[in-house]
Amino acid sequence: TGEPDDVTKTSKQKAKKEGETEKLTPENMAFSGCSVTSGAGKGLVTDTGMSTRIGRIAQLIAGDDKPKKKCGCFPDTSANQSPLQKNLEKLGARIGILAILICVFIFVIGWVAD
């Protein structure tokens, strides 16, 4: 389940206590990406495709935003961008605008000082 060390799994159902949140990786569940290092077991498929936890992660990465129109000077790759890439693009644009404003400010100060 993604841990660097081996994790013990069991077939016993653990009673959920009141107010306790659901664990991300319950002790009685193994996922398709897991490696079994010892022992034997039987499995029961509970979800498939985009209904699985890995599928939900894929949906989060894909995002639901519609692509924005951009200038025609660069190829439009916004349809293939993840939410992280979109946020990094916004951050880069803000940093670029801030750098230009600082340069203009320093130019004006230098011009006024002469």
Short mmCIF file of N, CA, C and O in Angstrom, two decimals:
data_model
loop_
_atom_site.label_atom_id
_atom_site.label_comp_id
_atom_site.label_asym_id
_atom_site.label_seq_id
_atom_site.Cartn_x
_atom_site.Cartn_y
_atom_site.Cartn_z
N THR A 1 0.82 -1.20 0.00
CA THR A 1 0.00 0.00 0.00
C THR A 1 0.86 1.26 0.00
O THR A 1 0.41 2.30 0.43
N GLY A 2 2.10 1.16 -0.44
CA GLY A 2 2.94 2.33 -0.59
C GLY A 2 3.92 2.56 0.55
O GLY A 2 4.72 3.47 0.50
N GLU A 3 3.87 1.75 1.59
CA GLU A 3 4.80 1.92 2.70
C GLU A 3 6.17 1.38 2.31
O GLU A 3 6.28 0.43 1.54
N PRO A 4 7.25 1.96 2.84
CA PRO A 4 8.59 1.47 2.50
C PRO A 4 8.90 0.12 3.15
O PRO A 4 9.74 -0.62 2.66
N ASP A 5 8.23 -0.20 4.25
CA ASP A 5 8.45 -1.46 4.95
C ASP A 5 7.23 -2.36 4.79
O ASP A 5 6.15 -1.90 4.44
N ASP A 6 7.42 -3.64 5.07
CA ASP A 6 6.30 -4.58 5.00
C ASP A 6 5.24 -4.21 6.03
O ASP A 6 5.54 -3.76 7.13
N VAL A 7 3.98 -4.41 5.67
CA VAL A 7 2.85 -4.10 6.55
C VAL A 7 2.01 -5.36 6.67
O VAL A 7 1.70 -6.01 5.68
N THR A 8 1.64 -5.70 7.88
CA THR A 8 0.82 -6.87 8.14
C THR A 8 -0.64 -6.58 7.80
O THR A 8 -1.18 -5.55 8.19
N LYS A 9 -1.25 -7.48 7.06
CA LYS A 9 -2.67 -7.37 6.73
C LYS A 9 -3.39 -8.55 7.37
O LYS A 9 -2.82 -9.60 7.61
N THR A 10 -4.68 -8.36 7.66
CA THR A 10 -5.46 -9.41 8.30
C THR A 10 -6.84 -9.50 7.63
O THR A 10 -7.27 -8.55 6.98
N SER A 11 -7.50 -10.63 7.80
CA SER A 11 -8.84 -10.78 7.23
C SER A 11 -9.92 -10.39 8.23
O SER A 11 -11.10 -10.37 7.90
N LYS A 12 -9.54 -10.08 9.45
CA LYS A 12 -10.51 -9.75 10.49
C LYS A 12 -11.06 -8.34 10.29
O LYS A 12 -10.33 -7.40 9.99
N GLN A 13 -12.37 -8.21 10.45
CA GLN A 13 -13.03 -6.91 10.33
C GLN A 13 -12.89 -6.18 11.65
O GLN A 13 -13.24 -6.70 12.71
N LYS A 14 -12.37 -4.96 11.61
CA LYS A 14 -12.19 -4.16 12.82
C LYS A 14 -13.39 -3.24 12.98
O LYS A 14 -13.78 -2.55 12.04
N ALA A 15 -13.99 -3.25 14.17
CA ALA A 15 -15.16 -2.41 14.44
C ALA A 15 -14.75 -0.94 14.45
O ALA A 15 -13.74 -0.58 15.05
N LYS A 16 -15.53 -0.11 13.78
CA LYS A 16 -15.24 1.33 13.72
C LYS A 16 -15.80 1.99 14.97
O LYS A 16 -16.98 1.83 15.31
N LYS A 17 -14.94 2.75 15.65
CA LYS A 17 -15.37 3.45 16.86
C LYS A 17 -16.05 4.76 16.48
O LYS A 17 -15.77 5.34 15.43
N GLU A 18 -16.93 5.24 17.35
CA GLU A 18 -17.67 6.47 17.08
C GLU A 18 -16.70 7.65 17.01
O GLU A 18 -15.82 7.81 17.86
N GLY A 19 -16.84 8.47 15.97
CA GLY A 19 -15.99 9.63 15.80
C GLY A 19 -14.66 9.33 15.12
O GLY A 19 -13.90 10.24 14.81
N GLU A 20 -14.37 8.06 14.88
CA GLU A 20 -13.10 7.68 14.25
C GLU A 20 -13.24 7.80 12.73
O GLU A 20 -14.23 7.36 12.15
N THR A 21 -12.24 8.40 12.09
CA THR A 21 -12.28 8.53 10.64
C THR A 21 -11.81 7.25 9.97
O THR A 21 -11.07 6.46 10.57
N GLU A 22 -12.24 7.04 8.74
CA GLU A 22 -11.85 5.84 7.99
C GLU A 22 -10.37 5.93 7.63
O GLU A 22 -9.89 6.97 7.20
N LYS A 23 -9.66 4.81 7.82
CA LYS A 23 -8.24 4.79 7.47
C LYS A 23 -8.09 4.77 5.96
O LYS A 23 -8.89 4.19 5.25
N LEU A 24 -7.02 5.42 5.48
CA LEU A 24 -6.75 5.44 4.05
C LEU A 24 -6.42 4.04 3.54
O LEU A 24 -6.82 3.65 2.46
N THR A 25 -5.67 3.27 4.33
CA THR A 25 -5.31 1.90 3.95
C THR A 25 -5.68 0.95 5.10
O THR A 25 -4.88 0.69 5.98
N PRO A 26 -6.92 0.46 5.11
CA PRO A 26 -7.36 -0.44 6.19
C PRO A 26 -6.51 -1.72 6.26
O PRO A 26 -5.93 -2.15 5.27
N GLU A 27 -6.45 -2.30 7.47
CA GLU A 27 -5.64 -3.50 7.69
C GLU A 27 -6.18 -4.72 6.96
O GLU A 27 -5.47 -5.70 6.77
N ASN A 28 -7.45 -4.70 6.55
CA ASN A 28 -8.03 -5.87 5.90
C ASN A 28 -8.17 -5.68 4.38
O ASN A 28 -8.90 -6.42 3.74
N MET A 29 -7.48 -4.69 3.80
CA MET A 29 -7.56 -4.45 2.36
C MET A 29 -6.16 -4.37 1.75
O MET A 29 -5.26 -3.78 2.33
N ALA A 30 -6.03 -4.96 0.58
CA ALA A 30 -4.81 -4.83 -0.22
C ALA A 30 -5.24 -4.25 -1.56
O ALA A 30 -6.36 -4.44 -2.00
N PHE A 31 -4.34 -3.54 -2.20
CA PHE A 31 -4.68 -2.87 -3.45
C PHE A 31 -3.90 -3.48 -4.61
O PHE A 31 -2.93 -4.19 -4.41
N SER A 32 -4.33 -3.18 -5.82
CA SER A 32 -3.75 -3.82 -7.00
C SER A 32 -2.25 -3.53 -7.15
O SER A 32 -1.54 -4.31 -7.74
N GLY A 33 -1.77 -2.44 -6.60
CA GLY A 33 -0.36 -2.11 -6.71
C GLY A 33 0.49 -2.71 -5.61
O GLY A 33 1.68 -2.43 -5.53
N CYS A 34 -0.08 -3.56 -4.75
CA CYS A 34 0.64 -4.11 -3.60
C CYS A 34 1.46 -5.35 -3.98
O CYS A 34 1.05 -6.13 -4.83
N SER A 35 2.58 -5.51 -3.32
CA SER A 35 3.38 -6.73 -3.46
C SER A 35 3.22 -7.56 -2.20
O SER A 35 3.29 -7.03 -1.09
N VAL A 36 3.02 -8.87 -2.36
CA VAL A 36 2.91 -9.77 -1.21
C VAL A 36 4.27 -10.39 -1.00
O VAL A 36 4.84 -11.00 -1.91
N THR A 37 4.84 -10.22 0.21
CA THR A 37 6.17 -10.74 0.48
C THR A 37 6.15 -12.11 1.13
O THR A 37 7.10 -12.87 1.00
N SER A 38 5.06 -12.44 1.85
CA SER A 38 4.96 -13.78 2.45
C SER A 38 3.51 -14.06 2.77
O SER A 38 2.69 -13.16 2.89
N GLY A 39 3.20 -15.35 2.89
CA GLY A 39 1.85 -15.77 3.24
C GLY A 39 1.00 -16.05 2.01
O GLY A 39 1.48 -16.03 0.89
N ALA A 40 -0.27 -16.32 2.27
CA ALA A 40 -1.21 -16.62 1.20
C ALA A 40 -2.54 -15.97 1.54
O ALA A 40 -2.80 -15.64 2.69
N GLY A 41 -3.36 -15.78 0.55
CA GLY A 41 -4.65 -15.17 0.82
C GLY A 41 -5.56 -15.25 -0.38
O GLY A 41 -5.16 -15.64 -1.47
N LYS A 42 -6.81 -14.89 -0.15
CA LYS A 42 -7.80 -14.80 -1.22
C LYS A 42 -8.25 -13.35 -1.28
O LYS A 42 -8.27 -12.65 -0.28
N GLY A 43 -8.65 -12.94 -2.48
CA GLY A 43 -9.08 -11.56 -2.64
C GLY A 43 -10.49 -11.43 -3.14
O GLY A 43 -11.02 -12.33 -3.78
N LEU A 44 -11.11 -10.33 -2.84
CA LEU A 44 -12.45 -10.00 -3.29
C LEU A 44 -12.38 -8.60 -3.89
O LEU A 44 -11.97 -7.65 -3.23
N VAL A 45 -12.75 -8.48 -5.15
CA VAL A 45 -12.71 -7.18 -5.82
C VAL A 45 -13.91 -6.36 -5.36
O VAL A 45 -15.05 -6.80 -5.46
N THR A 46 -13.66 -5.16 -4.84
CA THR A 46 -14.74 -4.30 -4.36
C THR A 46 -15.04 -3.15 -5.30
O THR A 46 -16.16 -2.68 -5.36
N ASP A 47 -14.05 -2.67 -6.04
CA ASP A 47 -14.23 -1.58 -7.00
C ASP A 47 -13.30 -1.80 -8.18
O ASP A 47 -12.26 -2.46 -8.06
N THR A 48 -13.67 -1.24 -9.34
CA THR A 48 -12.82 -1.32 -10.52
C THR A 48 -12.75 0.03 -11.20
O THR A 48 -13.62 0.89 -11.00
N GLY A 49 -11.73 0.22 -12.02
CA GLY A 49 -11.61 1.43 -12.83
C GLY A 49 -11.50 2.69 -12.02
O GLY A 49 -10.75 2.78 -11.05
N MET A 50 -12.27 3.70 -12.41
CA MET A 50 -12.20 5.01 -11.76
C MET A 50 -12.88 5.02 -10.39
O MET A 50 -12.80 6.00 -9.67
N SER A 51 -13.52 3.95 -9.98
CA SER A 51 -14.15 3.87 -8.66
C SER A 51 -13.15 3.47 -7.58
O SER A 51 -13.45 3.57 -6.39
N THR A 52 -11.96 3.01 -7.97
CA THR A 52 -10.95 2.61 -7.00
C THR A 52 -10.26 3.84 -6.43
O THR A 52 -10.42 4.95 -6.92
N ARG A 53 -9.46 3.64 -5.39
CA ARG A 53 -8.72 4.76 -4.80
C ARG A 53 -7.70 5.31 -5.78
O ARG A 53 -7.50 6.51 -5.88
N ILE A 54 -7.07 4.44 -6.55
CA ILE A 54 -6.11 4.89 -7.56
C ILE A 54 -6.86 5.65 -8.65
O ILE A 54 -6.37 6.65 -9.17
N GLY A 55 -8.06 5.22 -8.99
CA GLY A 55 -8.89 5.93 -9.96
C GLY A 55 -9.28 7.31 -9.48
O GLY A 55 -9.28 8.27 -10.25
N ARG A 56 -9.57 7.44 -8.19
CA ARG A 56 -9.90 8.75 -7.63
C ARG A 56 -8.70 9.68 -7.68
O ARG A 56 -8.83 10.87 -7.94
N ILE A 57 -7.52 9.13 -7.44
CA ILE A 57 -6.29 9.93 -7.54
C ILE A 57 -6.10 10.40 -8.98
O ILE A 57 -5.75 11.55 -9.23
N ALA A 58 -6.38 9.52 -9.94
CA ALA A 58 -6.26 9.89 -11.35
C ALA A 58 -7.24 11.01 -11.70
O ALA A 58 -6.90 11.91 -12.47
N GLN A 59 -8.44 10.98 -11.14
CA GLN A 59 -9.41 12.04 -11.39
C GLN A 59 -8.93 13.37 -10.81
O GLN A 59 -9.09 14.41 -11.43
N LEU A 60 -8.31 13.32 -9.63
CA LEU A 60 -7.78 14.55 -9.03
C LEU A 60 -6.65 15.13 -9.88
O LEU A 60 -6.55 16.33 -10.06
N ILE A 61 -5.80 14.25 -10.41
CA ILE A 61 -4.69 14.71 -11.23
C ILE A 61 -5.21 15.28 -12.54
O ILE A 61 -4.72 16.30 -13.03
N ALA A 62 -6.22 14.65 -13.13
CA ALA A 62 -6.76 15.11 -14.41
C ALA A 62 -7.45 16.46 -14.27
O ALA A 62 -7.37 17.28 -15.17
N GLY A 63 -8.11 16.71 -13.16
CA GLY A 63 -8.81 17.98 -12.96
C GLY A 63 -10.07 18.05 -13.82
O GLY A 63 -10.27 17.28 -14.74
N ASP A 64 -10.91 19.06 -13.53
CA ASP A 64 -12.17 19.21 -14.27
C ASP A 64 -12.28 20.57 -14.94
O ASP A 64 -13.31 20.90 -15.48
N ASP A 65 -11.22 21.38 -14.89
CA ASP A 65 -11.27 22.72 -15.46
C ASP A 65 -11.26 22.68 -16.98
O ASP A 65 -10.65 21.83 -17.58
N LYS A 66 -11.93 23.64 -17.58
CA LYS A 66 -11.92 23.76 -19.04
C LYS A 66 -10.68 24.56 -19.45
O LYS A 66 -10.28 25.47 -18.74
N PRO A 67 -10.08 24.22 -20.60
CA PRO A 67 -8.88 24.93 -21.01
C PRO A 67 -9.16 26.39 -21.34
O PRO A 67 -10.22 26.73 -21.85
N LYS A 68 -8.17 27.27 -21.02
CA LYS A 68 -8.30 28.69 -21.31
C LYS A 68 -7.74 28.98 -22.69
O LYS A 68 -6.89 28.28 -23.18
N LYS A 69 -8.24 30.07 -23.30
CA LYS A 69 -7.70 30.51 -24.58
C LYS A 69 -6.39 31.22 -24.32
O LYS A 69 -6.27 32.00 -23.41
N LYS A 70 -5.39 30.94 -25.16
CA LYS A 70 -4.08 31.57 -25.04
C LYS A 70 -3.73 32.21 -26.37
O LYS A 70 -4.39 32.01 -27.36
N CYS A 71 -2.64 32.94 -26.35
CA CYS A 71 -2.20 33.56 -27.60
C CYS A 71 -1.80 32.47 -28.58
O CYS A 71 -1.45 31.36 -28.20
N GLY A 72 -1.83 32.80 -29.88
CA GLY A 72 -1.54 31.82 -30.91
C GLY A 72 -0.07 31.58 -31.15
O GLY A 72 0.30 30.82 -32.04
N CYS A 73 0.80 32.20 -30.33
CA CYS A 73 2.24 32.06 -30.57
C CYS A 73 2.81 30.76 -30.01
O CYS A 73 3.90 30.36 -30.39
N PHE A 74 2.12 30.11 -29.11
CA PHE A 74 2.58 28.85 -28.53
C PHE A 74 1.52 27.77 -28.76
O PHE A 74 0.33 28.07 -28.82
N PRO A 75 1.92 26.51 -28.86
CA PRO A 75 0.93 25.44 -29.00
C PRO A 75 0.08 25.33 -27.73
O PRO A 75 0.58 25.53 -26.63
N ASP A 76 -1.20 25.03 -27.89
CA ASP A 76 -2.11 24.91 -26.75
C ASP A 76 -2.02 23.51 -26.16
O ASP A 76 -2.50 22.55 -26.75
N THR A 77 -1.39 23.40 -24.99
CA THR A 77 -1.28 22.12 -24.29
C THR A 77 -2.07 22.14 -22.99
O THR A 77 -1.92 21.25 -22.16
N SER A 78 -2.93 23.15 -22.79
CA SER A 78 -3.64 23.29 -21.53
C SER A 78 -4.63 22.15 -21.27
O SER A 78 -4.95 21.87 -20.13
N ALA A 79 -5.09 21.47 -22.32
CA ALA A 79 -6.04 20.38 -22.12
C ALA A 79 -5.37 19.18 -21.45
O ALA A 79 -6.04 18.37 -20.82
N ASN A 80 -4.06 19.08 -21.56
CA ASN A 80 -3.33 17.95 -20.98
C ASN A 80 -2.68 18.29 -19.65
O ASN A 80 -1.91 17.49 -19.13
N GLN A 81 -2.94 19.47 -19.11
CA GLN A 81 -2.28 19.88 -17.88
C GLN A 81 -3.00 19.37 -16.65
O GLN A 81 -4.22 19.34 -16.59
N SER A 82 -2.21 18.99 -15.63
CA SER A 82 -2.77 18.60 -14.35
C SER A 82 -3.03 19.88 -13.54
O SER A 82 -2.54 20.95 -13.88
N PRO A 83 -3.81 19.80 -12.45
CA PRO A 83 -4.03 20.98 -11.62
C PRO A 83 -2.72 21.58 -11.09
O PRO A 83 -2.59 22.79 -11.01
N LEU A 84 -1.73 20.73 -10.78
CA LEU A 84 -0.44 21.23 -10.32
C LEU A 84 0.23 22.05 -11.40
O LEU A 84 0.75 23.14 -11.15
N GLN A 85 0.23 21.57 -12.64
CA GLN A 85 0.83 22.30 -13.74
C GLN A 85 0.12 23.63 -13.97
O GLN A 85 0.76 24.65 -14.26
N LYS A 86 -1.19 23.65 -13.83
CA LYS A 86 -1.95 24.89 -14.00
C LYS A 86 -1.57 25.90 -12.93
O LYS A 86 -1.39 27.09 -13.21
N ASN A 87 -1.46 25.43 -11.69
CA ASN A 87 -1.08 26.33 -10.60
C ASN A 87 0.35 26.84 -10.77
O ASN A 87 0.62 28.01 -10.48
N LEU A 88 1.26 25.99 -11.25
CA LEU A 88 2.63 26.43 -11.49
C LEU A 88 2.68 27.46 -12.61
O LEU A 88 3.48 28.40 -12.56
N GLU A 89 1.84 27.30 -13.61
CA GLU A 89 1.79 28.27 -14.70
C GLU A 89 1.31 29.63 -14.19
O GLU A 89 1.87 30.67 -14.54
N LYS A 90 0.29 29.64 -13.32
CA LYS A 90 -0.19 30.89 -12.73
C LYS A 90 0.89 31.54 -11.89
O LYS A 90 1.09 32.75 -11.93
N LEU A 91 1.61 30.72 -11.09
CA LEU A 91 2.69 31.24 -10.25
C LEU A 91 3.78 31.86 -11.11
O LEU A 91 4.29 32.95 -10.80
N GLY A 92 4.17 31.19 -12.20
CA GLY A 92 5.19 31.73 -13.10
C GLY A 92 4.78 33.05 -13.71
O GLY A 92 5.59 33.98 -13.83
N ALA A 93 3.51 33.16 -14.09
CA ALA A 93 3.01 34.42 -14.66
C ALA A 93 3.06 35.53 -13.62
O ALA A 93 3.46 36.66 -13.93
N ARG A 94 2.67 35.23 -12.39
CA ARG A 94 2.71 36.24 -11.32
C ARG A 94 4.14 36.69 -11.03
O ARG A 94 4.39 37.88 -10.83
N ILE A 95 5.06 35.74 -10.98
CA ILE A 95 6.47 36.09 -10.74
C ILE A 95 7.00 36.95 -11.88
O ILE A 95 7.72 37.92 -11.66
N GLY A 96 6.65 36.62 -13.13
CA GLY A 96 7.08 37.40 -14.28
C GLY A 96 6.57 38.82 -14.23
O GLY A 96 7.31 39.78 -14.48
N ILE A 97 5.29 38.99 -13.91
CA ILE A 97 4.70 40.34 -13.81
C ILE A 97 5.36 41.12 -12.68
O ILE A 97 5.68 42.30 -12.84
N LEU A 98 5.60 40.47 -11.54
CA LEU A 98 6.26 41.13 -10.42
C LEU A 98 7.67 41.58 -10.80
O LEU A 98 8.08 42.69 -10.47
N ALA A 99 8.41 40.75 -11.53
CA ALA A 99 9.76 41.11 -11.96
C ALA A 99 9.73 42.32 -12.89
O ALA A 99 10.56 43.24 -12.77
N ILE A 100 8.78 42.37 -13.80
CA ILE A 100 8.65 43.52 -14.72
C ILE A 100 8.31 44.78 -13.94
O ILE A 100 8.89 45.85 -14.18
N LEU A 101 7.39 44.68 -12.99
CA LEU A 101 7.02 45.85 -12.18
C LEU A 101 8.20 46.36 -11.37
O LEU A 101 8.40 47.58 -11.25
N ILE A 102 9.00 45.47 -10.81
CA ILE A 102 10.19 45.89 -10.05
C ILE A 102 11.18 46.59 -10.96
O ILE A 102 11.74 47.64 -10.60
N CYS A 103 11.38 46.07 -12.17
CA CYS A 103 12.29 46.71 -13.13
C CYS A 103 11.80 48.10 -13.51
O CYS A 103 12.58 49.05 -13.58
N VAL A 104 10.51 48.26 -13.77
CA VAL A 104 9.94 49.56 -14.11
C VAL A 104 10.09 50.52 -12.94
O VAL A 104 10.47 51.68 -13.12
N PHE A 105 9.84 50.03 -11.74
CA PHE A 105 9.97 50.86 -10.53
C PHE A 105 11.42 51.35 -10.37
O PHE A 105 11.65 52.54 -10.11
N ILE A 106 12.38 50.47 -10.52
CA ILE A 106 13.79 50.86 -10.40
C ILE A 106 14.18 51.84 -11.52
O ILE A 106 14.90 52.81 -11.29
N PHE A 107 13.67 51.62 -12.74
CA PHE A 107 13.94 52.54 -13.84
C PHE A 107 13.39 53.93 -13.53
O PHE A 107 14.07 54.94 -13.73
N VAL A 108 12.16 53.99 -13.02
CA VAL A 108 11.54 55.29 -12.69
C VAL A 108 12.33 55.98 -11.59
O VAL A 108 12.59 57.19 -11.66
N ILE A 109 12.74 55.27 -10.58
CA ILE A 109 13.54 55.87 -9.50
C ILE A 109 14.86 56.39 -10.04
O ILE A 109 15.29 57.50 -9.69
N GLY A 110 15.51 55.63 -10.87
CA GLY A 110 16.76 56.07 -11.48
C GLY A 110 16.57 57.28 -12.38
O GLY A 110 17.40 58.19 -12.43
N TRP A 111 15.46 57.34 -13.10
CA TRP A 111 15.16 58.44 -14.01
C TRP A 111 14.87 59.71 -13.22
O TRP A 111 15.31 60.80 -13.55
N VAL A 112 14.08 59.57 -12.14
CA VAL A 112 13.72 60.71 -11.30
C VAL A 112 14.97 61.22 -10.54
O VAL A 112 15.13 62.44 -10.33
N ALA A 113 15.85 60.34 -10.13
CA ALA A 113 17.04 60.72 -9.36
C ALA A 113 18.01 61.55 -10.20
O ALA A 113 18.77 62.35 -9.67
N ASP A 114 18.00 61.37 -11.54
CA ASP A 114 18.90 62.16 -12.39
C ASP A 114 18.32 63.48 -12.60
O ASP A 114 18.25 64.46 -12.66
#
